[in-house]
mmCIF file of C-alpha atoms in Angstrom:
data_model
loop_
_atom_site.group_PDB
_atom_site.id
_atom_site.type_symbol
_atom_site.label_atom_id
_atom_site.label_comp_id
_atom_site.label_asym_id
_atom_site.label_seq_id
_atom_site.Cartn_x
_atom_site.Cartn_y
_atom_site.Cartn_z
ATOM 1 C CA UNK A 1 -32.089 25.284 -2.530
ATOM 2 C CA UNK A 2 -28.429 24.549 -3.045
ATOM 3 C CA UNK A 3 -27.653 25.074 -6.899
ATOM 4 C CA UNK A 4 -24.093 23.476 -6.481
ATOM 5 C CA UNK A 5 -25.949 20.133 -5.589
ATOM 6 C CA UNK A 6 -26.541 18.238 -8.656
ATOM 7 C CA UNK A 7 -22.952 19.039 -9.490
ATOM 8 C CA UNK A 8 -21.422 18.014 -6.735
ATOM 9 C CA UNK A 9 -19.131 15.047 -7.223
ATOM 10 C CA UNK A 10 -18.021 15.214 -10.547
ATOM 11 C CA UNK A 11 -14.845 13.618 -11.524
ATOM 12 C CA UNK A 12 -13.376 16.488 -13.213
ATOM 13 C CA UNK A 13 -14.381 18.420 -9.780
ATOM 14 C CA UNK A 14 -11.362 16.330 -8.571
ATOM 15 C CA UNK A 15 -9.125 17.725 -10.946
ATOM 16 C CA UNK A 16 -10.177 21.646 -10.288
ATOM 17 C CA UNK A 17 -7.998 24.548 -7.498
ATOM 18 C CA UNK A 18 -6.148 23.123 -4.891
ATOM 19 C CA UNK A 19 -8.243 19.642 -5.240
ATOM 20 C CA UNK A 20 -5.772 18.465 -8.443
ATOM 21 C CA UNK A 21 -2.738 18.058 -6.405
ATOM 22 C CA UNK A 22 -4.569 15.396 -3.860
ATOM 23 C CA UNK A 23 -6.185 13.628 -6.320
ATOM 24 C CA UNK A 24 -2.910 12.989 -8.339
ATOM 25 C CA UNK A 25 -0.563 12.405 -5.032
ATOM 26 C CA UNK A 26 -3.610 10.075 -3.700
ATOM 27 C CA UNK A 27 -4.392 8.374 -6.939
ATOM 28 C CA UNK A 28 -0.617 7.604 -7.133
ATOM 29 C CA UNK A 29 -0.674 6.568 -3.199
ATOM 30 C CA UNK A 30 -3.066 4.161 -3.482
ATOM 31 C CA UNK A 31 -1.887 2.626 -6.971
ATOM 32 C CA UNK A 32 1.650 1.695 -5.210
ATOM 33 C CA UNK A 33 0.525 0.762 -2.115
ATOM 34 C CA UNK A 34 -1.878 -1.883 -3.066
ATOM 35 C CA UNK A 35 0.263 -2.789 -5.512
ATOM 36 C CA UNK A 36 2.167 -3.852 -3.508
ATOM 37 C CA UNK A 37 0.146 -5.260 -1.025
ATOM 38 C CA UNK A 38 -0.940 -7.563 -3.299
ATOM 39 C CA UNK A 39 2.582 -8.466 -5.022
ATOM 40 C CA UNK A 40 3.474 -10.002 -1.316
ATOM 41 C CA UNK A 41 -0.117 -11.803 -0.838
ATOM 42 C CA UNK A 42 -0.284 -13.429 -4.364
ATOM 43 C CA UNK A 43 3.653 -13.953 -4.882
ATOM 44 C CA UNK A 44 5.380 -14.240 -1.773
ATOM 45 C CA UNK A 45 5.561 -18.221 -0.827
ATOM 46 C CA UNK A 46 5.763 -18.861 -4.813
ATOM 47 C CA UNK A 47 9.111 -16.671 -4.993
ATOM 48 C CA UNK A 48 10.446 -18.427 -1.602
ATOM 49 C CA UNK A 49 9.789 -21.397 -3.154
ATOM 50 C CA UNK A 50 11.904 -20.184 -5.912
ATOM 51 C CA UNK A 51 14.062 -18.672 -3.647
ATOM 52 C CA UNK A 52 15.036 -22.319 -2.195
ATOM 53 C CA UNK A 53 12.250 -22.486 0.216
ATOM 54 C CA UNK A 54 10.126 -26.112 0.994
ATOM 55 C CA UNK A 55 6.859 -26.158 -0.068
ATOM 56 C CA UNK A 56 6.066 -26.045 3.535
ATOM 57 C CA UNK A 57 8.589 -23.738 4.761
ATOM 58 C CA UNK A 58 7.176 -20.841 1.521
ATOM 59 C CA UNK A 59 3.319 -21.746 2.768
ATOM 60 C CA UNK A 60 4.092 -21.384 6.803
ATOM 61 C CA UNK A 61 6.077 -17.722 5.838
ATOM 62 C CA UNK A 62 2.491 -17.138 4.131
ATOM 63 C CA UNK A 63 0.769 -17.669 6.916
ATOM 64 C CA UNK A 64 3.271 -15.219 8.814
ATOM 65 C CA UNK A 65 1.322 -12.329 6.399
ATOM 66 C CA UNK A 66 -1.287 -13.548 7.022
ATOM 67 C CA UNK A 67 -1.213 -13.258 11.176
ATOM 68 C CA UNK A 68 0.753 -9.979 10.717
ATOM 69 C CA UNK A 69 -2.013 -8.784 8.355
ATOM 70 C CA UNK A 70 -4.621 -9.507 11.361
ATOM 71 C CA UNK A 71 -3.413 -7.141 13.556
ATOM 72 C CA UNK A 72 -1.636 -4.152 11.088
ATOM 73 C CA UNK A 73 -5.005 -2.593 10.678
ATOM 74 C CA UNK A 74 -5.301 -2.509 14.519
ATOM 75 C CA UNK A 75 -2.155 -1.279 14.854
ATOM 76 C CA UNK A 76 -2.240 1.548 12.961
ATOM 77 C CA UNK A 77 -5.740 2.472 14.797
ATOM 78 C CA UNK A 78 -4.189 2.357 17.706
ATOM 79 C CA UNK A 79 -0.967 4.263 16.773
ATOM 80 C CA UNK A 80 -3.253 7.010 14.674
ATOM 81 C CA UNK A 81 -4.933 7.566 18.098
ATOM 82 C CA UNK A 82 -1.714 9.591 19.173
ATOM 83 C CA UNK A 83 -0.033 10.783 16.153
ATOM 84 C CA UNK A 84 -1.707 11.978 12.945
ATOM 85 C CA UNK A 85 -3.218 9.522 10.453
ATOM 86 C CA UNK A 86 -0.410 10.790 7.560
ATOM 87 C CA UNK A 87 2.692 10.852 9.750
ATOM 88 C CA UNK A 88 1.359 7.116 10.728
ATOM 89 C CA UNK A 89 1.213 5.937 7.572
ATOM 90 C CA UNK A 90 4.445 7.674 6.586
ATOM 91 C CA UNK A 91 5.775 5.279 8.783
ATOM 92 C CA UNK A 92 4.060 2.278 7.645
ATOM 93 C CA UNK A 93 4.933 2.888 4.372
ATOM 94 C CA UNK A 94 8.645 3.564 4.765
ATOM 95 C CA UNK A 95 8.598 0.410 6.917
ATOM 96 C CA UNK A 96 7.007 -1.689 4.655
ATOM 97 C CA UNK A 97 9.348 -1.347 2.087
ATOM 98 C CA UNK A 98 12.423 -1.275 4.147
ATOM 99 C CA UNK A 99 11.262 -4.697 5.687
ATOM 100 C CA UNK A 100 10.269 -5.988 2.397
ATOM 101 C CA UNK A 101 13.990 -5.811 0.706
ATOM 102 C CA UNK A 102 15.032 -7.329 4.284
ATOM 103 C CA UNK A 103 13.015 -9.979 4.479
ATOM 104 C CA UNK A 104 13.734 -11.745 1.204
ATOM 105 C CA UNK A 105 17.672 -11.475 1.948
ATOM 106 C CA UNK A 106 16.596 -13.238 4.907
ATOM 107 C CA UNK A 107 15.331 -16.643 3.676
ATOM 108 C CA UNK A 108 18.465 -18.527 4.956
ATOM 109 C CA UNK A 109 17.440 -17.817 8.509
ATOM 110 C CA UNK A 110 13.920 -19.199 9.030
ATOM 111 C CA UNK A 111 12.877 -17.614 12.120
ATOM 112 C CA UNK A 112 13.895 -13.946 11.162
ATOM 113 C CA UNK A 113 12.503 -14.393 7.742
ATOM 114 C CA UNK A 114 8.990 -15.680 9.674
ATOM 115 C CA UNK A 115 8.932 -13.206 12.153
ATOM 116 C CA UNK A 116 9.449 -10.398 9.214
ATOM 117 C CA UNK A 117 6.834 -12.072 7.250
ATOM 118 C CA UNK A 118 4.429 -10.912 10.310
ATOM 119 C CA UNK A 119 5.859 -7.326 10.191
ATOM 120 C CA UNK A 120 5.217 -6.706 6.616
ATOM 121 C CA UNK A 121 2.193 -8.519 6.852
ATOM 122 C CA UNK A 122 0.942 -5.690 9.751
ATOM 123 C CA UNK A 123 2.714 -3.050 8.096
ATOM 124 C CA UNK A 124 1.479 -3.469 4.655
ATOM 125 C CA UNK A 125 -2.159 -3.641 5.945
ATOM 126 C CA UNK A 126 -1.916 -0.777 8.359
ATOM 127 C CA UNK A 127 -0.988 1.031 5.148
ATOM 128 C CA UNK A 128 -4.419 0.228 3.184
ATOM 129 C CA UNK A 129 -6.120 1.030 6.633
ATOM 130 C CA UNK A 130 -4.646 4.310 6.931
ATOM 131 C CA UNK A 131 -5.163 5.390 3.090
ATOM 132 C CA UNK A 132 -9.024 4.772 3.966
ATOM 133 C CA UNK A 133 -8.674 7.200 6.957
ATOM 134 C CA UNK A 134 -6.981 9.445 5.369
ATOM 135 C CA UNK A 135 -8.806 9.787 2.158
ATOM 136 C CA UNK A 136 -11.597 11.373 3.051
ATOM 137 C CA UNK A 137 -9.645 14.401 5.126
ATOM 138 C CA UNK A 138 -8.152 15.601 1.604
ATOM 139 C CA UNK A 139 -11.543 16.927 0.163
ATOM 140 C CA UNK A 140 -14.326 19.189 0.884
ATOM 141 C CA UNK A 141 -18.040 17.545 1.683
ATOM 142 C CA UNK A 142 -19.261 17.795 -2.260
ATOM 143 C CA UNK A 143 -16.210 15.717 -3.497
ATOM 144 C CA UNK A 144 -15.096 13.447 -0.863
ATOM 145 C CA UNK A 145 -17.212 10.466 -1.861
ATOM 146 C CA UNK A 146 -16.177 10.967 -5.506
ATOM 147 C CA UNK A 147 -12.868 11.360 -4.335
ATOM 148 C CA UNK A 148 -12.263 8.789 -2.256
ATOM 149 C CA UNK A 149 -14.158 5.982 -4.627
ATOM 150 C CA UNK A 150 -11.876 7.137 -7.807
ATOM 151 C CA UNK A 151 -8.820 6.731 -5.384
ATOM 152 C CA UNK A 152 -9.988 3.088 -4.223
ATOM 153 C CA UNK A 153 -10.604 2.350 -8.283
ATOM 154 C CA UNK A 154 -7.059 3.706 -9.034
ATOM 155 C CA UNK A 155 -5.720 1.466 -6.102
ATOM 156 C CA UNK A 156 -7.545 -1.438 -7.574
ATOM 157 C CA UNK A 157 -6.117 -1.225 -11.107
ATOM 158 C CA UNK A 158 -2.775 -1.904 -8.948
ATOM 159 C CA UNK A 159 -4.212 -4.731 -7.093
ATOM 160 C CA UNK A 160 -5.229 -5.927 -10.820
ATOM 161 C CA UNK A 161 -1.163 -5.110 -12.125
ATOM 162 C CA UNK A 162 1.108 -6.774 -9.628
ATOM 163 C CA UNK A 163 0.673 -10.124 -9.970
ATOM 164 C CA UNK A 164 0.424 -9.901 -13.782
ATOM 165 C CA UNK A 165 3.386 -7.903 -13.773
ATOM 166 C CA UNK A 166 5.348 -10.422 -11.015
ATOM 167 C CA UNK A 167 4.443 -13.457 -13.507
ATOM 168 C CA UNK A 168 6.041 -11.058 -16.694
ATOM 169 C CA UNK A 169 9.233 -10.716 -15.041
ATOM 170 C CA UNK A 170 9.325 -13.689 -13.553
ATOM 171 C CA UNK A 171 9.346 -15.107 -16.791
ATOM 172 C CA UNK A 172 11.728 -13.013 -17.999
ATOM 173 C CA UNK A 173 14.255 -13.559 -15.970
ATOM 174 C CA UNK A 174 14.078 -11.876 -12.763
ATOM 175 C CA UNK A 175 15.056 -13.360 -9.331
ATOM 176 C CA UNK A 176 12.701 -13.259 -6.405
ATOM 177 C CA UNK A 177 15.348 -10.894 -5.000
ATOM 178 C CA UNK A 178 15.337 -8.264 -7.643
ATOM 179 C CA UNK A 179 11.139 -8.647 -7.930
ATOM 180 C CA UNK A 180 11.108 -7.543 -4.171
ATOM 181 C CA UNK A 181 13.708 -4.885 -4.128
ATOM 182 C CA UNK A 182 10.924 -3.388 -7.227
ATOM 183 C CA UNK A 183 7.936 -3.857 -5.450
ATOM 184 C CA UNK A 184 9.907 -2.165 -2.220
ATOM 185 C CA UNK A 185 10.621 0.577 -4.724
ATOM 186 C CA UNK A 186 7.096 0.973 -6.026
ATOM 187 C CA UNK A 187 6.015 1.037 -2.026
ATOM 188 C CA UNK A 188 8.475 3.994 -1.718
ATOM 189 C CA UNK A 189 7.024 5.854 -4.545
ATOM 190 C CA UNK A 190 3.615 6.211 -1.970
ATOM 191 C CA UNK A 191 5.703 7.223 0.818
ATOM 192 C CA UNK A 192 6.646 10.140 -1.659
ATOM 193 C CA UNK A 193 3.074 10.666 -2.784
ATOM 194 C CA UNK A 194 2.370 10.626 0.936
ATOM 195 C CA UNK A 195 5.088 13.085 2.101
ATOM 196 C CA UNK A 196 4.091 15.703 -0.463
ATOM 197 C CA UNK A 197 0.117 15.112 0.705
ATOM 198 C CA UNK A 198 -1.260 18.250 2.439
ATOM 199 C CA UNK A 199 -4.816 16.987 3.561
ATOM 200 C CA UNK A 200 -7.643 19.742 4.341
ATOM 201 C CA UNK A 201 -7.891 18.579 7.785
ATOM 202 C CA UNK A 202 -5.957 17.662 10.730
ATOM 203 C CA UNK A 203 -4.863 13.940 9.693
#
């Protein structure tokens, strides 16, 4: 009989050898990310709205995430085919923010600000697709479903942040621009999680 077995996947198991510095580089991946993937679904036509926007006009760029967000996750299945799951979402995530601090100086021009809407809808998605692929390459067999669930709980206390922290600032004072150009920021800080990721497996 295996004596490890009613040990195996223990949170602190996560935090023991080589299996700390994925857990904290992960946990911190998935915190950002989904922060800000759901800073630009909850926020986004409100702050173009702000921004100068029509009701109409900060609902239709909305719908832009939305279509993008309908095809990201494809995307990056498609792309992760020929290149590694973590130099994929690299990409996505450097992309998402990049596109993100573009795309809100870009209001005054309706069609580029629509069709970026779509690309950070796609890119921001293909990011949450790829942190579930790659997840469960960063730990051996007894910890990977502890692993990967304490990641996805980590990544929801972000989902649970960024639109409490949007409204905060808001109210305090800051533009739509300056609330973007953060979130991009916080987006970055997973592409540097990312980068310094060394998964177990080929991923």
């Amino acid at each position: 009989a295996d004596k490890t077995a009613p040990w195996a996947g223990r949170i602190s198991d996560l935090f023991s050898g080589s299996n700390t510095r994925s857990t904290v580089l992960l946990w911190a991946a998935f915190f950002a990310t989904m922060f800000g993937f759901y800073f630009v679904n909850s926020w986004t036509p409100s702050l173009l709205e702000t921004a100068g926007l029509t009701k109409d006009q900060s609902a239709t760029a909305g719908m832009m995430l939305t279509l993008g967000g309908t095809v990201g996750s494809v995307l990056f299945g498609v792309l992760a085919s020929r290149w590694t799951t973590r130099s994929v979402l690299l990409t996505f995530t450097i992309a998402a923010a990049a596109t993100m601090t573009v795309f809100i100086m870009s209001i005054s021009t309706l069609t580029l600000a629509f069709a970026l809407g779509i690309l950070i809808g796609g890119l921001i998605n293909g990011c949450i697709a790829g942190l579930y692929t790659l997840a469960p390459s960063l730990y051996g067999p007894q910890v990977r479903a502890t692993g990967v669930g304490s990641a996805i709980g980590i990544g929801r206390a972000g989902a649970i942040l960024a639109p409490t922290a949007a409204g905060v600032l808001l109210d305090a004072g800051w533009t739509p621009e300056q609330l973007y150009f953060g979130v991009a920021g916080v987006v970055v800080l997973a592409a540097v999680a990312l980068f310094a990721l060394r998964p177990a497996r080929s991923a």
